[in-house]
mmCIF file with all atom_site columns, C-alpha atoms in Angstrom:
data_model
loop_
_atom_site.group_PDB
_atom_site.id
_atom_site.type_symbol
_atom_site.label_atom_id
_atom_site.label_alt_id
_atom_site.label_comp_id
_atom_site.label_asym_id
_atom_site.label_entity_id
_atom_site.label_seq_id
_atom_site.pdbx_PDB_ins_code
_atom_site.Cartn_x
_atom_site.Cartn_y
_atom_site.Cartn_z
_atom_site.occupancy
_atom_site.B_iso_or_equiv
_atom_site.pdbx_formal_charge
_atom_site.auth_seq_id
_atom_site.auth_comp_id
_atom_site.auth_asym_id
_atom_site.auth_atom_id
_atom_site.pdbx_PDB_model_num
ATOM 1   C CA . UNK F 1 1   ? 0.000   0.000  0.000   1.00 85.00 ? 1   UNK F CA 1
ATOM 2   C CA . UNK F 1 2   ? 0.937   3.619  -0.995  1.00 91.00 ? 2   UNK F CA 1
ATOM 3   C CA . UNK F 1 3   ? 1.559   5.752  1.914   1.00 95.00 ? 3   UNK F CA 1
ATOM 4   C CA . UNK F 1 4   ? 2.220   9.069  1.501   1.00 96.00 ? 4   UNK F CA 1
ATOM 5   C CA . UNK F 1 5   ? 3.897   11.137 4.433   1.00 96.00 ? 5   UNK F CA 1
ATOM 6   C CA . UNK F 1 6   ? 3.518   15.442 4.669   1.00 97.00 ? 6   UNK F CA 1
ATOM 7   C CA . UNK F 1 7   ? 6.257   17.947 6.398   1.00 96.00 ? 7   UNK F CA 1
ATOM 8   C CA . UNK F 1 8   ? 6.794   21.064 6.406   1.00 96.00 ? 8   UNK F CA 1
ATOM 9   C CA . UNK F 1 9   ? 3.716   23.796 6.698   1.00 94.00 ? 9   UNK F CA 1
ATOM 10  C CA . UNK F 1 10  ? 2.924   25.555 9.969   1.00 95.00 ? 10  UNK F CA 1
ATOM 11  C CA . UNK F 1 11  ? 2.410   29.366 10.669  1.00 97.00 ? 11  UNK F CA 1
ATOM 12  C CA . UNK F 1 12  ? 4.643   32.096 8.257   1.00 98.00 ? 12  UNK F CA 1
ATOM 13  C CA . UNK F 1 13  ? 3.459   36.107 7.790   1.00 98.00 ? 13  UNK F CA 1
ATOM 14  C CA . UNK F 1 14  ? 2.515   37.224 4.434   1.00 98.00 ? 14  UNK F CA 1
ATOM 15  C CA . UNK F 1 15  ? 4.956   38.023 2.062   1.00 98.00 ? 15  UNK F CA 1
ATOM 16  C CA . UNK F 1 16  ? 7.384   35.001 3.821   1.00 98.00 ? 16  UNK F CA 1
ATOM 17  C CA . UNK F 1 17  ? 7.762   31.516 2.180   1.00 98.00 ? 17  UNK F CA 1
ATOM 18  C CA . UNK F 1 18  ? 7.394   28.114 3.261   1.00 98.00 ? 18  UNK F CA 1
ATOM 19  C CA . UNK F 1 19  ? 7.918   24.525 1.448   1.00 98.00 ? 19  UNK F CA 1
ATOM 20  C CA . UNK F 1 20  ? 5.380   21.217 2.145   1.00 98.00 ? 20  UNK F CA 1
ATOM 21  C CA . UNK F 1 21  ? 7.053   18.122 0.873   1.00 97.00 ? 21  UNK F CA 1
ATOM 22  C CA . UNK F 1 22  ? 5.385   14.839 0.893   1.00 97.00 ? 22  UNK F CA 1
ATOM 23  C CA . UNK F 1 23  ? 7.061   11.581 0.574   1.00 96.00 ? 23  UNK F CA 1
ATOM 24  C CA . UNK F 1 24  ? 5.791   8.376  -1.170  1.00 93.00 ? 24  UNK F CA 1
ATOM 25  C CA . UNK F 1 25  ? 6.908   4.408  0.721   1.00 92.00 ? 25  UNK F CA 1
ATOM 26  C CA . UNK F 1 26  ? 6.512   2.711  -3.360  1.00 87.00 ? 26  UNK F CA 1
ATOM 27  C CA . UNK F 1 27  ? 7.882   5.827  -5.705  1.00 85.00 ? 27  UNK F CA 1
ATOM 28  C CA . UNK F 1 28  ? 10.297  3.143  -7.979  1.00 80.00 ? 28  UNK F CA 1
ATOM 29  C CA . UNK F 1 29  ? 10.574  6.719  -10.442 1.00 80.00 ? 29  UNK F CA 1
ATOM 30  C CA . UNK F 1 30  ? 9.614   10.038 -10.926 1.00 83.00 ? 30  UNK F CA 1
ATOM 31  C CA . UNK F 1 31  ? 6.887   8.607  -13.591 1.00 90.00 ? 31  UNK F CA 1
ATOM 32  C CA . UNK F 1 32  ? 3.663   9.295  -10.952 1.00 94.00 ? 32  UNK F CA 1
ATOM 33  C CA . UNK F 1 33  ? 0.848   12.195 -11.318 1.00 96.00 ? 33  UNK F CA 1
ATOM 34  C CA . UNK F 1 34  ? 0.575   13.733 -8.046  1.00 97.00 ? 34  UNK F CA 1
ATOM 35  C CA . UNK F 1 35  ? -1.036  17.409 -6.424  1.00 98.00 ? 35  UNK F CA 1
ATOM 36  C CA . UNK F 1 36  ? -1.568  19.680 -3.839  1.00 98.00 ? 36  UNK F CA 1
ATOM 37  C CA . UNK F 1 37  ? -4.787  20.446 -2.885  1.00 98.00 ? 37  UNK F CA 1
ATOM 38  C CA . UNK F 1 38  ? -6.051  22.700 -0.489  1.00 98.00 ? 38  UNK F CA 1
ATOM 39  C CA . UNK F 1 39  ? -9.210  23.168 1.835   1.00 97.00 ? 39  UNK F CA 1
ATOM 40  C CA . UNK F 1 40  ? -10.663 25.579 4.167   1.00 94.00 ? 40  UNK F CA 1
ATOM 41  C CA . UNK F 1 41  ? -13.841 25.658 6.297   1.00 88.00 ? 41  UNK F CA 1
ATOM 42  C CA . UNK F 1 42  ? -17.030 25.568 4.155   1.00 88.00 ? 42  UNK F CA 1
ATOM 43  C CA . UNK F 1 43  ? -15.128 24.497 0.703   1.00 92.00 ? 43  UNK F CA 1
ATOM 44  C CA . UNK F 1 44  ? -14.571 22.180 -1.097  1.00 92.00 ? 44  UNK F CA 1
ATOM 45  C CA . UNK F 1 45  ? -11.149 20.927 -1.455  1.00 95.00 ? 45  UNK F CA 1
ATOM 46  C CA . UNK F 1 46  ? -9.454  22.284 -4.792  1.00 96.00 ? 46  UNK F CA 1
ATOM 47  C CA . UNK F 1 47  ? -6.625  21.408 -6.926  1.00 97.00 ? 47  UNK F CA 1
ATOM 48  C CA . UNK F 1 48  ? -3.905  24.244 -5.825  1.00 97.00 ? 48  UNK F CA 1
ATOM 49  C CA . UNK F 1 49  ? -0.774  22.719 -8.038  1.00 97.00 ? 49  UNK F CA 1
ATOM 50  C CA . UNK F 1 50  ? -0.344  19.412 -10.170 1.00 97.00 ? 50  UNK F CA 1
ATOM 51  C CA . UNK F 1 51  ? 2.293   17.853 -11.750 1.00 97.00 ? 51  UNK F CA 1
ATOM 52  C CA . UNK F 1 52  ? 2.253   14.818 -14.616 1.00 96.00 ? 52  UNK F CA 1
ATOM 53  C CA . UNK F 1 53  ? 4.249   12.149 -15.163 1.00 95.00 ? 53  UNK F CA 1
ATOM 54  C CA . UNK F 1 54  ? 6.327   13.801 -17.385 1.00 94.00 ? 54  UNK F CA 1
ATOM 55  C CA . UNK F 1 55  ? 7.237   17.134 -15.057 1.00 94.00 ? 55  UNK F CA 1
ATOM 56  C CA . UNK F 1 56  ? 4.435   19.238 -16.694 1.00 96.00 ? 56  UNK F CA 1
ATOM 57  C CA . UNK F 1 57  ? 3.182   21.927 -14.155 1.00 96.00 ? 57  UNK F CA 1
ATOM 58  C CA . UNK F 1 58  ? -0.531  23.192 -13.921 1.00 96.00 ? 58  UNK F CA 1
ATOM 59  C CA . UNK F 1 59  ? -1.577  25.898 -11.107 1.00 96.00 ? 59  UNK F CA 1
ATOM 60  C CA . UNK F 1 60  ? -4.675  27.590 -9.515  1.00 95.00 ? 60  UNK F CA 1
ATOM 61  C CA . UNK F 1 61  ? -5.129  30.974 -11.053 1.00 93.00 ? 61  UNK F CA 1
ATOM 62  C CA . UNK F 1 62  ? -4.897  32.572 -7.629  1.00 89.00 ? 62  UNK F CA 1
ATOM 63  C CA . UNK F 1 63  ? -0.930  31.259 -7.065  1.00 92.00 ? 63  UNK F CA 1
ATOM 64  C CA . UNK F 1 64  ? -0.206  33.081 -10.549 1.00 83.00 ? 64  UNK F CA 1
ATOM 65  C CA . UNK F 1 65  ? 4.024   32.664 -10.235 1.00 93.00 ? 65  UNK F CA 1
ATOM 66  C CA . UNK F 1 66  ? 4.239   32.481 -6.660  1.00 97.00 ? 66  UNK F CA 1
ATOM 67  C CA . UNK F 1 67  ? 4.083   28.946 -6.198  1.00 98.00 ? 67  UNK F CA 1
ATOM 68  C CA . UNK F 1 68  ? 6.554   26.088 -7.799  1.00 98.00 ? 68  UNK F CA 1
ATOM 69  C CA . UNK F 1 69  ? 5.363   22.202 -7.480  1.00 98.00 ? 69  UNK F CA 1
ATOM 70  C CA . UNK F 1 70  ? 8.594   19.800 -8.198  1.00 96.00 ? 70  UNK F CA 1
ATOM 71  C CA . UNK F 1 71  ? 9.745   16.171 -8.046  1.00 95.00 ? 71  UNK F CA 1
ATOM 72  C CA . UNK F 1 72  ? 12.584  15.461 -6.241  1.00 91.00 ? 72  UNK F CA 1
ATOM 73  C CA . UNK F 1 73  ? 13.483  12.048 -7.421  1.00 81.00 ? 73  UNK F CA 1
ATOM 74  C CA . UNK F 1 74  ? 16.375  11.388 -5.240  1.00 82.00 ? 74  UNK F CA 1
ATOM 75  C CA . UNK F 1 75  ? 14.320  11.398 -2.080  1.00 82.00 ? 75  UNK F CA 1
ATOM 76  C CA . UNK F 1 76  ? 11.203  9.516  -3.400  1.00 89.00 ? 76  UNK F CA 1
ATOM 77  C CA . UNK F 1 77  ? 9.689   12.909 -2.331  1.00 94.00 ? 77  UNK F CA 1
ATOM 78  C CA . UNK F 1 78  ? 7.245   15.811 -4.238  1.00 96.00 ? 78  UNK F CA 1
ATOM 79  C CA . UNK F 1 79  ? 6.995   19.854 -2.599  1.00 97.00 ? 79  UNK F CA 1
ATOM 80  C CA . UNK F 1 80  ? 5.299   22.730 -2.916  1.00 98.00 ? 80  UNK F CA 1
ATOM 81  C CA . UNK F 1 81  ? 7.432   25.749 -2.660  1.00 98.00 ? 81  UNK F CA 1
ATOM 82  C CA . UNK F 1 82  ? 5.383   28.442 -1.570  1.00 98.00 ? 82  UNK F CA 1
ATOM 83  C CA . UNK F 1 83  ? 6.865   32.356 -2.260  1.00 97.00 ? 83  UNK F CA 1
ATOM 84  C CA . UNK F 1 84  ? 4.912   35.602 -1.258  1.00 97.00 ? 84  UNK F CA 1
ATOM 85  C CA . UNK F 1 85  ? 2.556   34.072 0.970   1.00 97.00 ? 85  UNK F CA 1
ATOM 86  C CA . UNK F 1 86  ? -0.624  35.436 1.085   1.00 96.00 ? 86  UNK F CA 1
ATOM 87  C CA . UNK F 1 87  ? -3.431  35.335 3.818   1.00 96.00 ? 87  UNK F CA 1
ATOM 88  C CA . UNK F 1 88  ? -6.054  33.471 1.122   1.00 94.00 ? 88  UNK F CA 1
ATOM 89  C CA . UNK F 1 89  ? -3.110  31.176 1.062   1.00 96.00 ? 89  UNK F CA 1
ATOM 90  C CA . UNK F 1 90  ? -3.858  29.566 4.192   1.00 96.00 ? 90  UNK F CA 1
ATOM 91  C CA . UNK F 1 91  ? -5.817  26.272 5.440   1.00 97.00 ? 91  UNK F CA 1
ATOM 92  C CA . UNK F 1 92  ? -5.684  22.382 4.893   1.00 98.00 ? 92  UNK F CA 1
ATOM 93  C CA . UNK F 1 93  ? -2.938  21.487 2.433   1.00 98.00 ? 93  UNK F CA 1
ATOM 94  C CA . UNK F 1 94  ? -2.753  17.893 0.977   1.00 98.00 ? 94  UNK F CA 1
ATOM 95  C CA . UNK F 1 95  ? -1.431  15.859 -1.199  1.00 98.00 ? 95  UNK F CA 1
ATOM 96  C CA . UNK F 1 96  ? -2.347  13.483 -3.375  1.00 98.00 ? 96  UNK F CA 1
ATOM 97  C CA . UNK F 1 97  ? -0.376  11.176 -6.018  1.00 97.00 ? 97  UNK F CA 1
ATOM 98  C CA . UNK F 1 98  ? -1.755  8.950  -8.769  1.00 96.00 ? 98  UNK F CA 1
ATOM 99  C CA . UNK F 1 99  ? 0.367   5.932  -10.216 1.00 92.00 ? 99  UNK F CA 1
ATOM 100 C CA . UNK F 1 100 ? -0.537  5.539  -13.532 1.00 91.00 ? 100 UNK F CA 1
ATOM 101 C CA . UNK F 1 101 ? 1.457   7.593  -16.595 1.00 93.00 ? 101 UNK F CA 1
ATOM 102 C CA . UNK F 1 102 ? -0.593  11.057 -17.140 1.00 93.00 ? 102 UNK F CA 1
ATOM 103 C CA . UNK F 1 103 ? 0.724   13.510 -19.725 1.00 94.00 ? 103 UNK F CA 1
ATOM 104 C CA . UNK F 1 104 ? -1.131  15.555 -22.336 1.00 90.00 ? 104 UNK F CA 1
ATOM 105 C CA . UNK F 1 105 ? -3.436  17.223 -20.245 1.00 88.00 ? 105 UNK F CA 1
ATOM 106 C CA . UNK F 1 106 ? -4.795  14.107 -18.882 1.00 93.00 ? 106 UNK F CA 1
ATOM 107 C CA . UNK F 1 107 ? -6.897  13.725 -15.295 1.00 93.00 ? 107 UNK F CA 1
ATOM 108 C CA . UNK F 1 108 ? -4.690  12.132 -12.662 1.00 96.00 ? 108 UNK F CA 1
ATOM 109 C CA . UNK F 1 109 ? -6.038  9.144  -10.957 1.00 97.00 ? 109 UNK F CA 1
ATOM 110 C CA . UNK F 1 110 ? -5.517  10.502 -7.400  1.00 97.00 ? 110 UNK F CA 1
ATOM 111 C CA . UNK F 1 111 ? -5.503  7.260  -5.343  1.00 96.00 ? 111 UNK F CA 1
ATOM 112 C CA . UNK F 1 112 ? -3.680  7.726  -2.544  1.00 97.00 ? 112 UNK F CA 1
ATOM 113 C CA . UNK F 1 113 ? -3.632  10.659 0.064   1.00 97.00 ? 113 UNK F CA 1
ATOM 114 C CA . UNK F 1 114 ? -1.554  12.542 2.646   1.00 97.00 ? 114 UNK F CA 1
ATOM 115 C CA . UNK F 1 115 ? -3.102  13.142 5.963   1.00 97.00 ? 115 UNK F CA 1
ATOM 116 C CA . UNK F 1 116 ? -3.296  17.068 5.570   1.00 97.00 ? 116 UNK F CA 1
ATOM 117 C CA . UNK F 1 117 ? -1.052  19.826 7.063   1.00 97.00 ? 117 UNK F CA 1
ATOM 118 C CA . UNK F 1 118 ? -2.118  22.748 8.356   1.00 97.00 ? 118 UNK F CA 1
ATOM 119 C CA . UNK F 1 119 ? -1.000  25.767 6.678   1.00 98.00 ? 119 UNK F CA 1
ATOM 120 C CA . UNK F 1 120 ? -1.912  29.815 8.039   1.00 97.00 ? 120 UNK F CA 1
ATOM 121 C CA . UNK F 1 121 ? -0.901  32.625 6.873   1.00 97.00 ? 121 UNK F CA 1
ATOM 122 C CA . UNK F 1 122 ? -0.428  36.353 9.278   1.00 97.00 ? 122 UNK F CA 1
ATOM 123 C CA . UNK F 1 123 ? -1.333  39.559 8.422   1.00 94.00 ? 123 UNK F CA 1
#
């Protein structure tokens, strides 16, 4: 069974920076879909940054170039590198990874999930 492990996240004031990594136990490449998606009270959880299996980046409208989502394939391990923090930025952050190959604008498969992490953002 996929398990998929969060760090990072906390507290950080606006215009700061923080970086949420989350590690996969079966990652045997860097050939996975996987995304960060992000929910506060009263929504529904949305897609804030995706990736492909071939490194192709998509993100929310709202990050515009603030945000960078990356595989690091040398530590089995995804992030989210968060710039310019903002105080919309903050609440539930997970992430979610897909195994099969998804390229070409494709829907990833998300099968497996992190627990959450709590992100918040000061004015």
């Amino acid at each position: 069974q996929m398990r998929l492990e969060e760090f990072g996240g906390g507290s950080a004031p606006a215009g700061e920076r923080l970086r949420l990594s989350c590690r996969g136990s079966e990652f045997t490449d860097s050939g996975y879909c996987a995304a960060w998606f992000r929910q506060t009270p009263g929504n529904q959880r949305e897609v804030v940054a995706s990736i492909d299996s071939v490194g192709v980046a998509r993100y929310h409208t709202s990050i515009k170039g603030r945000f960078t989502i990356a595989k690091d394939a040398t530590e089995d391990t995804f992030y989210l590198q968060m710039n310019n923090l903002k105080v919309e930025d903050t609440g539930i952050y997970y992430c979610a990874v897909g195994l099969a190959f998804v390229a070409a604008g494709a829907v990833c498969p998300y099968g497996y999930w992190g627990q959450g992490i709590q992100v918040t953002v000061s004015s």
